[in-house]
XYZ file of C-alpha atoms in Angstrom:
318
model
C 17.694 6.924 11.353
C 16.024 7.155 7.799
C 12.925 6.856 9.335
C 13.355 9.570 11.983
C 14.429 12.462 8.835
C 11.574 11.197 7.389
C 9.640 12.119 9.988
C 11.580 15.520 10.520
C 11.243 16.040 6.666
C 7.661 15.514 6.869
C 7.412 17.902 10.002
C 9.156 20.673 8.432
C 6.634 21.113 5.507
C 3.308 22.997 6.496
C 0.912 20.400 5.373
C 0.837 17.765 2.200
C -2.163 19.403 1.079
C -0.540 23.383 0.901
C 2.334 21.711 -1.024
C 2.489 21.970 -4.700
C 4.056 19.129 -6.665
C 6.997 20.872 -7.848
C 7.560 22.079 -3.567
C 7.471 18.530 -3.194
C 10.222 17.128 -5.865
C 12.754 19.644 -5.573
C 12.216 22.264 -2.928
C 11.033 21.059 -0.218
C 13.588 18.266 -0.018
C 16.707 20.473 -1.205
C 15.567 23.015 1.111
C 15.369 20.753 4.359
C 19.038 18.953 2.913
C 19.979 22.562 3.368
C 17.974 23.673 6.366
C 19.876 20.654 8.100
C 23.148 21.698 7.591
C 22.237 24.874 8.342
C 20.945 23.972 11.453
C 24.206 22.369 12.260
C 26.311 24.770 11.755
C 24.458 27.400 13.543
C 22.709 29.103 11.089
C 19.437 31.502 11.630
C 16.563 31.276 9.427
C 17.260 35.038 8.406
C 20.830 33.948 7.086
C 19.310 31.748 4.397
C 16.836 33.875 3.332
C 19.666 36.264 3.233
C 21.590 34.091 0.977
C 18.761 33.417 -1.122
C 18.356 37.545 -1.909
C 21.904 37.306 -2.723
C 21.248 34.600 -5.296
C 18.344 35.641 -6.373
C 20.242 39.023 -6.952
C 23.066 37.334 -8.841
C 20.178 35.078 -11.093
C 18.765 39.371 -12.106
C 22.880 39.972 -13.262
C 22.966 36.867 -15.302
C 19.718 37.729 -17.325
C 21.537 40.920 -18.463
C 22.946 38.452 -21.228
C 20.132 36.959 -22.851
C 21.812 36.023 -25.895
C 24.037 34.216 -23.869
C 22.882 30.564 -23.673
C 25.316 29.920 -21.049
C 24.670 32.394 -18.679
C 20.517 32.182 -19.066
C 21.714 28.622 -17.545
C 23.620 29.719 -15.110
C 20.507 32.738 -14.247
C 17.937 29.877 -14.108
C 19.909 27.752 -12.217
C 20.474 30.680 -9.359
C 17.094 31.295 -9.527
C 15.629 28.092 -8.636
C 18.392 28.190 -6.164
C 16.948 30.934 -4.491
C 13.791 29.505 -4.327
C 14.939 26.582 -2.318
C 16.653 28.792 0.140
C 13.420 30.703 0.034
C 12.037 27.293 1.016
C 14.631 26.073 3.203
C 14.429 29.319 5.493
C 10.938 28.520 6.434
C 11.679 24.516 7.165
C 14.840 25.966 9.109
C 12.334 27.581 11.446
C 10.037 24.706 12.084
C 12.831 22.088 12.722
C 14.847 24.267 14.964
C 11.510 26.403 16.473
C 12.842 29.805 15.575
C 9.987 30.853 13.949
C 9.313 34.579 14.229
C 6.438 37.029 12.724
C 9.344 39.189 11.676
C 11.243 36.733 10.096
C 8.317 35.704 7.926
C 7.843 39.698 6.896
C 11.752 39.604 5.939
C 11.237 36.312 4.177
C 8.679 38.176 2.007
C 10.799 41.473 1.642
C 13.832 39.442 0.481
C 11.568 37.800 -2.339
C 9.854 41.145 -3.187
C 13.807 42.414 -3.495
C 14.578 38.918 -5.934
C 10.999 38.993 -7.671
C 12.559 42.722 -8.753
C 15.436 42.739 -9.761
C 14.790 39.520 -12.224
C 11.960 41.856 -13.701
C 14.451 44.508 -14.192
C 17.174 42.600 -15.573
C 14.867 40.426 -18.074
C 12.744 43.922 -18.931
C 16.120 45.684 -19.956
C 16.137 44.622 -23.310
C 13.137 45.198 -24.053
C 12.896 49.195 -23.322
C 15.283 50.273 -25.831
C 12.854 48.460 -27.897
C 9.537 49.680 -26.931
C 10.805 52.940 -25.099
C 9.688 54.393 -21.388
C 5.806 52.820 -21.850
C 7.569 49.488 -21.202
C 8.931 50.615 -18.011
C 5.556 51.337 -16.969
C 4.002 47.868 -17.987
C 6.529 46.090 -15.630
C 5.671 48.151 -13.282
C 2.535 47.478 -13.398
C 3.359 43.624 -14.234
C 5.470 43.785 -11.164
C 2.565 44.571 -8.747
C 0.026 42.659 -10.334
C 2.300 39.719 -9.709
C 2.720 40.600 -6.452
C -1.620 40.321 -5.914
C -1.630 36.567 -7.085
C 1.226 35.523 -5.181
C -0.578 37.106 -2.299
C -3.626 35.713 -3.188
C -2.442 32.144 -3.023
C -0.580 32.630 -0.099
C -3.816 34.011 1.646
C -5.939 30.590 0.763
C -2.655 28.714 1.722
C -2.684 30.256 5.191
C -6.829 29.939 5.523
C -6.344 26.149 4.913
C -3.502 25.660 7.585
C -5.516 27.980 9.943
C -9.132 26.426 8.998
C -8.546 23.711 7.695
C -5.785 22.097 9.685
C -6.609 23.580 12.976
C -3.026 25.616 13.163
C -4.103 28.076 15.310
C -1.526 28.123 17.727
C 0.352 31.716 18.219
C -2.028 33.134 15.256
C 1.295 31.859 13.108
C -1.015 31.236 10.387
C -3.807 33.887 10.794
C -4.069 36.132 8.182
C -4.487 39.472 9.788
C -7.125 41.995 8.270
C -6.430 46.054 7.613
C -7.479 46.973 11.065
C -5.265 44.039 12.350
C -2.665 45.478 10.151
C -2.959 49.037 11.305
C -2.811 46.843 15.612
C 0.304 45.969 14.444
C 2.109 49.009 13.127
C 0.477 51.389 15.880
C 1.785 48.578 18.865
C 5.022 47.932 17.212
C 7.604 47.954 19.959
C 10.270 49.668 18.192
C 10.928 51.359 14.989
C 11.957 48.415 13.003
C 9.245 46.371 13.924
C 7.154 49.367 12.965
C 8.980 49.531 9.308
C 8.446 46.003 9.202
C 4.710 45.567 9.905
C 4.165 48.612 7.618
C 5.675 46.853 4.629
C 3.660 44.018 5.834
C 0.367 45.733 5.555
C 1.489 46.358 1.483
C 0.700 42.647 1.588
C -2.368 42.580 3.861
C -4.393 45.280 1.630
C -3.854 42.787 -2.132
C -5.161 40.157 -0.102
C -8.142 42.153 1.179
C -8.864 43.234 -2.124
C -8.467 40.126 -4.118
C -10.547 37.510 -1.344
C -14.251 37.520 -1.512
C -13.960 36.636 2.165
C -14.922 39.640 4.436
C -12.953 40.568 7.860
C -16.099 40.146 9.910
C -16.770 36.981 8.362
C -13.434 35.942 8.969
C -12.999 36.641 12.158
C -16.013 34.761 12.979
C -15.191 31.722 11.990
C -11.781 32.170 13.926
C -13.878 32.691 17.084
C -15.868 29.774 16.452
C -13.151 27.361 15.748
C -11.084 28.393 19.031
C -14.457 28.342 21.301
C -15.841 25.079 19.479
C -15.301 21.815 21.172
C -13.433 19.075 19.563
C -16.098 17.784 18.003
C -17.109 20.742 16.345
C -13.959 21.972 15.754
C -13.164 18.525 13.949
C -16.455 18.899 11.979
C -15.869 22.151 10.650
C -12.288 21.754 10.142
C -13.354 18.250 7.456
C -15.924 20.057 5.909
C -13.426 22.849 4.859
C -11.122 20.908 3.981
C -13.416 19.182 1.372
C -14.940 22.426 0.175
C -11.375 23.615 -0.638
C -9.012 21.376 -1.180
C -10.332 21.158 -4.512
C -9.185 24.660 -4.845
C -5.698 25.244 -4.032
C -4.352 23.746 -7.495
C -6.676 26.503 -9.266
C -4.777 29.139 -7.155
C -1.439 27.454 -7.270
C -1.546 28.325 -11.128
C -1.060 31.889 -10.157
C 1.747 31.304 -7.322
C 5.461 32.044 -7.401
C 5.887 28.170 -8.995
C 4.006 29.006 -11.659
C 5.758 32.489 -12.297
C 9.302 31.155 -11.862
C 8.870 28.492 -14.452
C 7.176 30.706 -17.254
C 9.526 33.798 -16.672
C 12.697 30.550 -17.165
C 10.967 29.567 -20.230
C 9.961 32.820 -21.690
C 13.762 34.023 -21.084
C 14.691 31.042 -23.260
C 12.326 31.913 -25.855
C 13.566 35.356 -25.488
C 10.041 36.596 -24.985
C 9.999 38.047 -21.682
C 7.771 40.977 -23.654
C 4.890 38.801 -24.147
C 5.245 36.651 -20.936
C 4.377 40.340 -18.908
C 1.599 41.059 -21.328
C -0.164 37.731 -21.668
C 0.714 36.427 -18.384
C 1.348 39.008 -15.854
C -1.644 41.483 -17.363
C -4.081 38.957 -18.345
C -4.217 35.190 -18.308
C -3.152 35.042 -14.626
C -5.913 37.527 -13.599
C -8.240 36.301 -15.861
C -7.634 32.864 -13.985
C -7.464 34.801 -10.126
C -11.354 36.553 -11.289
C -12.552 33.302 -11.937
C -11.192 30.757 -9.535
C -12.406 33.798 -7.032
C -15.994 33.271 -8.184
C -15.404 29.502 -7.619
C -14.021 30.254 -4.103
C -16.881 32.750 -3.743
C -19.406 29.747 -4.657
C -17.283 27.189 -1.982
C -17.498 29.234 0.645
C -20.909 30.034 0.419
C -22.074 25.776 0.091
C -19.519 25.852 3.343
C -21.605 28.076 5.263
C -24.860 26.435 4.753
C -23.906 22.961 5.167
C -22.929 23.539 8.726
C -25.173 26.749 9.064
C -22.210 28.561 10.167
C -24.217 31.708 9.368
C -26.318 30.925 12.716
C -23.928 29.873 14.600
C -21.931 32.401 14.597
C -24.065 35.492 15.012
C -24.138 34.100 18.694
C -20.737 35.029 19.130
C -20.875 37.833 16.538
C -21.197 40.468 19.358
C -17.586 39.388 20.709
C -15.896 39.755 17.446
Protein backbone atom coordinates (compact mmCIF):
# COMPACT_ATOMS: atom_id res chain seq x y z
CA UNK A 1 0.00 0.00 0.00
CA UNK A 2 2.89 2.51 0.90
CA UNK A 3 4.44 1.67 -2.09
CA UNK A 4 1.45 2.16 -4.41
CA UNK A 5 0.90 6.23 -2.83
CA UNK A 6 4.27 6.41 -3.48
CA UNK A 7 3.86 5.76 -6.76
CA UNK A 8 0.55 7.92 -7.00
CA UNK A 9 2.51 10.70 -5.08
CA UNK A 10 5.20 10.54 -7.52
CA UNK A 11 2.60 10.55 -10.49
CA UNK A 12 0.82 13.50 -9.36
CA UNK A 13 3.89 15.88 -9.51
CA UNK A 14 4.81 17.12 -13.14
CA UNK A 15 8.35 16.00 -13.17
CA UNK A 16 11.31 15.85 -10.30
CA UNK A 17 13.21 18.14 -12.33
CA UNK A 18 10.21 21.21 -12.58
CA UNK A 19 9.98 20.76 -8.77
CA UNK A 20 11.63 23.18 -6.53
CA UNK A 21 12.92 21.97 -3.17
CA UNK A 22 10.60 23.75 -1.05
CA UNK A 23 7.42 22.05 -3.71
CA UNK A 24 9.02 19.04 -2.67
CA UNK A 25 9.13 19.26 1.41
CA UNK A 26 5.96 20.81 2.06
CA UNK A 27 3.71 21.32 -0.91
CA UNK A 28 3.74 18.85 -2.93
CA UNK A 29 3.20 16.26 -0.21
CA UNK A 30 0.53 18.40 1.86
CA UNK A 31 -1.09 19.12 -1.30
CA UNK A 32 -1.52 15.39 -2.56
CA UNK A 33 -2.49 14.46 1.56
CA UNK A 34 -5.15 16.93 0.59
CA UNK A 35 -5.81 16.20 -3.05
CA UNK A 36 -6.57 12.57 -1.64
CA UNK A 37 -9.13 13.36 0.57
CA UNK A 38 -10.42 15.50 -1.72
CA UNK A 39 -10.66 13.04 -4.18
CA UNK A 40 -12.60 10.95 -1.78
CA UNK A 41 -15.00 12.93 -0.90
CA UNK A 42 -15.89 14.11 -4.27
CA UNK A 43 -14.23 17.12 -4.64
CA UNK A 44 -13.36 19.03 -8.16
CA UNK A 45 -10.09 20.48 -8.75
CA UNK A 46 -11.90 24.00 -9.05
CA UNK A 47 -13.21 23.56 -5.34
CA UNK A 48 -9.68 23.62 -3.95
CA UNK A 49 -8.43 26.20 -5.83
CA UNK A 50 -11.54 27.85 -4.68
CA UNK A 51 -10.68 27.30 -1.15
CA UNK A 52 -7.28 28.34 -1.60
CA UNK A 53 -8.60 32.11 -2.96
CA UNK A 54 -10.58 32.05 0.11
CA UNK A 55 -7.47 31.54 2.23
CA UNK A 56 -5.38 33.32 0.46
CA UNK A 57 -8.07 36.14 0.88
CA UNK A 58 -8.27 35.66 4.63
CA UNK A 59 -3.98 35.55 4.83
CA UNK A 60 -4.55 39.69 2.84
CA UNK A 61 -7.16 40.44 6.20
CA UNK A 62 -4.66 39.22 8.67
CA UNK A 63 -1.75 41.46 7.30
CA UNK A 64 -4.01 44.48 8.07
CA UNK A 65 -2.38 44.06 11.66
CA UNK A 66 1.17 44.16 11.24
CA UNK A 67 2.00 45.10 14.61
CA UNK A 68 0.27 42.21 15.62
CA UNK A 69 2.76 39.33 16.06
CA UNK A 70 0.01 36.98 16.41
CA UNK A 71 -1.95 37.56 13.59
CA UNK A 72 1.28 38.06 11.00
CA UNK A 73 1.39 34.21 12.24
CA UNK A 74 -1.74 33.40 11.69
CA UNK A 75 -1.45 35.58 7.85
CA UNK A 76 1.69 33.51 7.04
CA UNK A 77 0.36 30.48 8.07
CA UNK A 78 -2.93 31.00 5.63
CA UNK A 79 -0.76 31.94 3.13
CA UNK A 80 1.38 29.02 2.77
CA UNK A 81 -1.88 27.31 3.16
CA UNK A 82 -3.06 28.61 0.11
CA UNK A 83 -0.22 27.72 -1.67
CA UNK A 84 -0.63 24.07 -0.99
CA UNK A 85 -4.18 24.15 -2.11
CA UNK A 86 -2.78 26.06 -5.03
CA UNK A 87 -0.64 22.92 -5.31
CA UNK A 88 -3.00 20.36 -4.37
CA UNK A 89 -5.61 21.55 -7.12
CA UNK A 90 -3.24 20.71 -9.84
CA UNK A 91 -2.18 17.04 -8.26
CA UNK A 92 -6.12 16.67 -7.77
CA UNK A 93 -6.34 16.79 -11.55
CA UNK A 94 -3.64 14.37 -12.47
CA UNK A 95 -4.66 11.63 -9.92
CA UNK A 96 -8.30 11.78 -10.69
CA UNK A 97 -7.76 12.90 -14.74
CA UNK A 98 -9.90 15.98 -14.54
CA UNK A 99 -7.56 18.09 -15.94
CA UNK A 100 -9.04 20.93 -17.98
CA UNK A 101 -7.44 24.08 -20.00
CA UNK A 102 -10.01 26.11 -18.14
CA UNK A 103 -9.34 24.93 -14.93
CA UNK A 104 -5.66 25.74 -15.27
CA UNK A 105 -6.74 29.57 -16.47
CA UNK A 106 -8.97 29.67 -13.12
CA UNK A 107 -6.09 28.19 -11.18
CA UNK A 108 -4.08 31.24 -12.35
CA UNK A 109 -7.00 33.84 -11.88
CA UNK A 110 -7.56 32.63 -8.29
CA UNK A 111 -3.71 33.28 -7.54
CA UNK A 112 -3.70 36.61 -9.48
CA UNK A 113 -6.95 37.39 -7.00
CA UNK A 114 -4.54 36.03 -3.67
CA UNK A 115 -1.16 37.51 -5.15
CA UNK A 116 -3.53 40.95 -4.80
CA UNK A 117 -5.05 41.27 -2.18
CA UNK A 118 -1.76 40.30 0.08
CA UNK A 119 -0.14 43.33 -1.88
CA UNK A 120 -2.94 45.46 -0.83
CA UNK A 121 -3.23 44.51 2.63
CA UNK A 122 0.74 44.55 3.35
CA UNK A 123 0.98 48.05 1.07
CA UNK A 124 -1.74 49.70 3.40
CA UNK A 125 0.49 50.90 5.85
CA UNK A 126 2.71 52.12 3.98
CA UNK A 127 0.55 54.85 1.87
CA UNK A 128 -0.37 56.97 4.66
CA UNK A 129 3.29 57.05 4.90
CA UNK A 130 4.54 57.77 1.53
CA UNK A 131 1.11 59.10 0.08
CA UNK A 132 -0.71 58.11 -3.50
CA UNK A 133 3.04 57.55 -5.35
CA UNK A 134 3.08 54.35 -3.26
CA UNK A 135 -0.06 53.16 -4.67
CA UNK A 136 1.43 53.45 -7.93
CA UNK A 137 4.75 51.50 -7.10
CA UNK A 138 2.62 48.40 -6.10
CA UNK A 139 1.02 48.69 -8.90
CA UNK A 140 3.62 48.56 -10.77
CA UNK A 141 5.35 45.94 -8.24
CA UNK A 142 2.20 43.99 -8.69
CA UNK A 143 2.63 43.44 -12.49
CA UNK A 144 6.17 43.16 -12.58
CA UNK A 145 5.68 40.23 -10.27
CA UNK A 146 3.28 38.91 -12.29
CA UNK A 147 6.21 38.81 -15.55
CA UNK A 148 8.65 36.56 -13.43
CA UNK A 149 6.16 34.29 -12.20
CA UNK A 150 5.19 33.98 -15.81
CA UNK A 151 8.48 33.74 -16.88
CA UNK A 152 9.30 30.70 -14.81
CA UNK A 153 6.24 29.11 -15.47
CA UNK A 154 6.96 29.48 -19.31
CA UNK A 155 10.58 27.54 -18.98
CA UNK A 156 8.69 25.14 -16.56
CA UNK A 157 6.17 24.25 -19.27
CA UNK A 158 9.09 24.24 -22.25
CA UNK A 159 10.91 21.57 -20.12
CA UNK A 160 7.77 19.27 -19.57
CA UNK A 161 6.85 19.87 -23.28
CA UNK A 162 10.65 19.60 -24.66
CA UNK A 163 12.23 18.19 -22.44
CA UNK A 164 10.04 15.42 -21.11
CA UNK A 165 8.21 14.68 -24.24
CA UNK A 166 4.59 15.80 -22.61
CA UNK A 167 3.05 16.55 -25.59
CA UNK A 168 -0.03 14.85 -25.28
CA UNK A 169 -3.36 17.19 -25.61
CA UNK A 170 -0.85 20.35 -26.01
CA UNK A 171 -1.48 20.30 -21.89
CA UNK A 172 1.85 21.70 -21.62
CA UNK A 173 2.32 23.84 -24.82
CA UNK A 174 2.75 27.22 -24.26
CA UNK A 175 0.60 28.92 -26.78
CA UNK A 176 2.01 32.11 -28.65
CA UNK A 177 -0.13 35.63 -29.28
CA UNK A 178 -1.60 34.37 -32.46
CA UNK A 179 -2.40 31.05 -30.59
CA UNK A 180 -3.81 33.25 -27.97
CA UNK A 181 -5.93 35.38 -30.22
CA UNK A 182 -7.17 31.03 -31.91
CA UNK A 183 -8.35 30.72 -28.69
CA UNK A 184 -10.43 33.73 -27.77
CA UNK A 185 -11.85 34.10 -31.47
CA UNK A 186 -12.93 29.94 -31.32
CA UNK A 187 -14.06 30.10 -27.81
CA UNK A 188 -17.30 28.18 -27.68
CA UNK A 189 -19.11 30.33 -25.38
CA UNK A 190 -18.76 33.53 -23.61
CA UNK A 191 -17.03 32.31 -20.57
CA UNK A 192 -14.59 30.42 -22.27
CA UNK A 193 -14.08 33.58 -24.27
CA UNK A 194 -13.58 35.74 -20.83
CA UNK A 195 -11.43 33.08 -19.82
CA UNK A 196 -8.93 32.70 -22.70
CA UNK A 197 -8.86 36.54 -22.83
CA UNK A 198 -7.54 36.81 -19.30
CA UNK A 199 -5.35 34.05 -20.38
CA UNK A 200 -3.72 35.92 -23.15
CA UNK A 201 -2.73 38.76 -20.13
CA UNK A 202 -0.41 35.85 -19.35
CA UNK A 203 0.62 34.74 -22.86
CA UNK A 204 1.88 38.44 -23.93
CA UNK A 205 4.64 38.69 -20.33
CA UNK A 206 5.81 35.53 -21.50
CA UNK A 207 6.28 36.64 -25.11
CA UNK A 208 7.96 39.56 -24.01
CA UNK A 209 10.22 38.28 -21.36
CA UNK A 210 11.54 34.75 -23.52
CA UNK A 211 14.24 35.25 -26.01
CA UNK A 212 12.58 32.29 -27.71
CA UNK A 213 10.63 33.39 -30.89
CA UNK A 214 7.03 31.84 -31.94
CA UNK A 215 8.41 30.59 -35.23
CA UNK A 216 11.22 29.10 -33.58
CA UNK A 217 9.06 27.57 -31.22
CA UNK A 218 6.78 26.14 -33.12
CA UNK A 219 9.40 24.47 -35.02
CA UNK A 220 10.81 22.59 -32.70
CA UNK A 221 7.19 21.42 -31.66
CA UNK A 222 6.80 20.13 -35.24
CA UNK A 223 9.95 18.42 -35.16
CA UNK A 224 9.57 16.66 -31.93
CA UNK A 225 5.92 15.27 -32.86
CA UNK A 226 7.17 14.21 -36.58
CA UNK A 227 10.67 12.88 -35.22
CA UNK A 228 11.01 9.23 -34.65
CA UNK A 229 11.85 7.85 -31.33
CA UNK A 230 15.17 8.05 -31.77
CA UNK A 231 15.29 11.49 -32.58
CA UNK A 232 12.77 12.49 -30.47
CA UNK A 233 14.81 10.79 -27.53
CA UNK A 234 17.96 12.62 -28.77
CA UNK A 235 16.64 15.93 -28.78
CA UNK A 236 14.57 15.55 -25.81
CA UNK A 237 18.41 14.53 -23.61
CA UNK A 238 20.14 17.16 -25.15
CA UNK A 239 17.55 19.74 -23.81
CA UNK A 240 17.32 18.50 -20.93
CA UNK A 241 21.12 18.96 -20.31
CA UNK A 242 21.22 22.40 -21.86
CA UNK A 243 18.54 23.46 -19.32
CA UNK A 244 18.24 21.78 -16.50
CA UNK A 245 20.99 23.76 -15.31
CA UNK A 246 18.64 26.61 -15.62
CA UNK A 247 15.48 26.21 -13.89
CA UNK A 248 17.03 26.99 -10.28
CA UNK A 249 18.24 30.48 -11.87
CA UNK A 250 14.53 31.08 -12.81
CA UNK A 251 13.05 29.47 -9.77
CA UNK A 252 14.68 32.51 -7.83
CA UNK A 253 12.10 34.68 -9.41
CA UNK A 254 8.95 32.21 -8.95
CA UNK A 255 6.01 32.45 -6.58
CA UNK A 256 8.41 30.32 -3.86
CA UNK A 257 10.70 32.79 -3.87
CA UNK A 258 8.09 35.74 -3.57
CA UNK A 259 6.01 34.05 -0.85
CA UNK A 260 8.95 33.57 1.42
CA UNK A 261 10.50 37.19 1.11
CA UNK A 262 7.03 39.03 1.24
CA UNK A 263 6.63 36.44 4.98
CA UNK A 264 9.90 37.70 6.00
CA UNK A 265 9.78 41.26 4.96
CA UNK A 266 6.19 41.44 6.80
CA UNK A 267 8.11 40.31 9.89
CA UNK A 268 10.68 42.82 9.49
CA UNK A 269 7.94 45.18 8.84
CA UNK A 270 9.57 46.22 5.61
CA UNK A 271 7.19 45.37 3.02
CA UNK A 272 8.35 49.11 1.56
CA UNK A 273 11.70 47.99 0.66
CA UNK A 274 10.85 44.31 -0.23
CA UNK A 275 8.63 46.08 -3.46
CA UNK A 276 11.48 48.40 -4.20
CA UNK A 277 14.52 46.17 -3.98
CA UNK A 278 12.85 43.06 -4.87
CA UNK A 279 9.85 43.49 -6.93
CA UNK A 280 11.53 46.67 -9.04
CA UNK A 281 14.99 45.53 -9.20
CA UNK A 282 16.90 42.55 -7.91
CA UNK A 283 14.33 40.09 -9.34
CA UNK A 284 14.55 41.72 -12.83
CA UNK A 285 17.95 42.36 -12.63
CA UNK A 286 18.23 38.45 -12.05
CA UNK A 287 15.19 37.62 -15.01
CA UNK A 288 17.68 40.11 -17.68
CA UNK A 289 20.44 38.07 -16.91
CA UNK A 290 19.49 34.46 -16.46
CA UNK A 291 17.58 35.47 -19.97
CA UNK A 292 20.97 36.13 -21.58
CA UNK A 293 22.10 32.75 -20.10
CA UNK A 294 18.95 31.07 -21.55
CA UNK A 295 19.57 33.12 -24.71
CA UNK A 296 23.29 31.57 -24.80
CA UNK A 297 21.66 27.71 -23.98
CA UNK A 298 19.47 27.75 -26.49
CA UNK A 299 21.61 28.87 -29.04
CA UNK A 300 24.67 25.84 -28.06
CA UNK A 301 21.16 23.66 -28.28
CA UNK A 302 20.57 24.46 -31.74
CA UNK A 303 23.93 23.82 -33.09
CA UNK A 304 24.74 20.73 -31.37
CA UNK A 305 21.94 18.93 -33.07
CA UNK A 306 21.79 21.49 -36.05
CA UNK A 307 18.24 21.94 -35.33
CA UNK A 308 18.54 25.11 -37.42
CA UNK A 309 18.69 22.68 -40.64
CA UNK A 310 16.55 20.46 -39.71
CA UNK A 311 13.90 22.25 -39.26
CA UNK A 312 13.69 24.66 -42.17
CA UNK A 313 12.53 21.33 -43.93
CA UNK A 314 9.45 21.45 -42.17
CA UNK A 315 9.51 25.24 -41.74
CA UNK A 316 7.01 25.65 -44.67
CA UNK A 317 4.29 23.60 -42.55
CA UNK A 318 4.59 25.69 -39.53
Amino acid sequence: MITALISEFKSSIKSPDTEEKLDLLIYRPFGFLIAKIANALGMTPTMLSLLGLALGILSGFYYLEPNNTTALILASVYFVLSGILDSSDGQLARISNQSTKLGLILDGICDSIVTIAIYAACAKPFISMYGPIFILVVILALYLHSCQCAILDFYHREYLFFGYGKTDNDTYWNPGVSDGILLIESSPNKKSKIMNSLRMTWIKKQQLLTTRSDKERKMMREYILRSSSEEKNKFMESYRRHNLWLLPYWRLVGVNAHTVLIIAFMFMKRFDLYVVAFDLIILNLIVGAVGYMQKKADHRFFQELKLSDKMSSIESNV
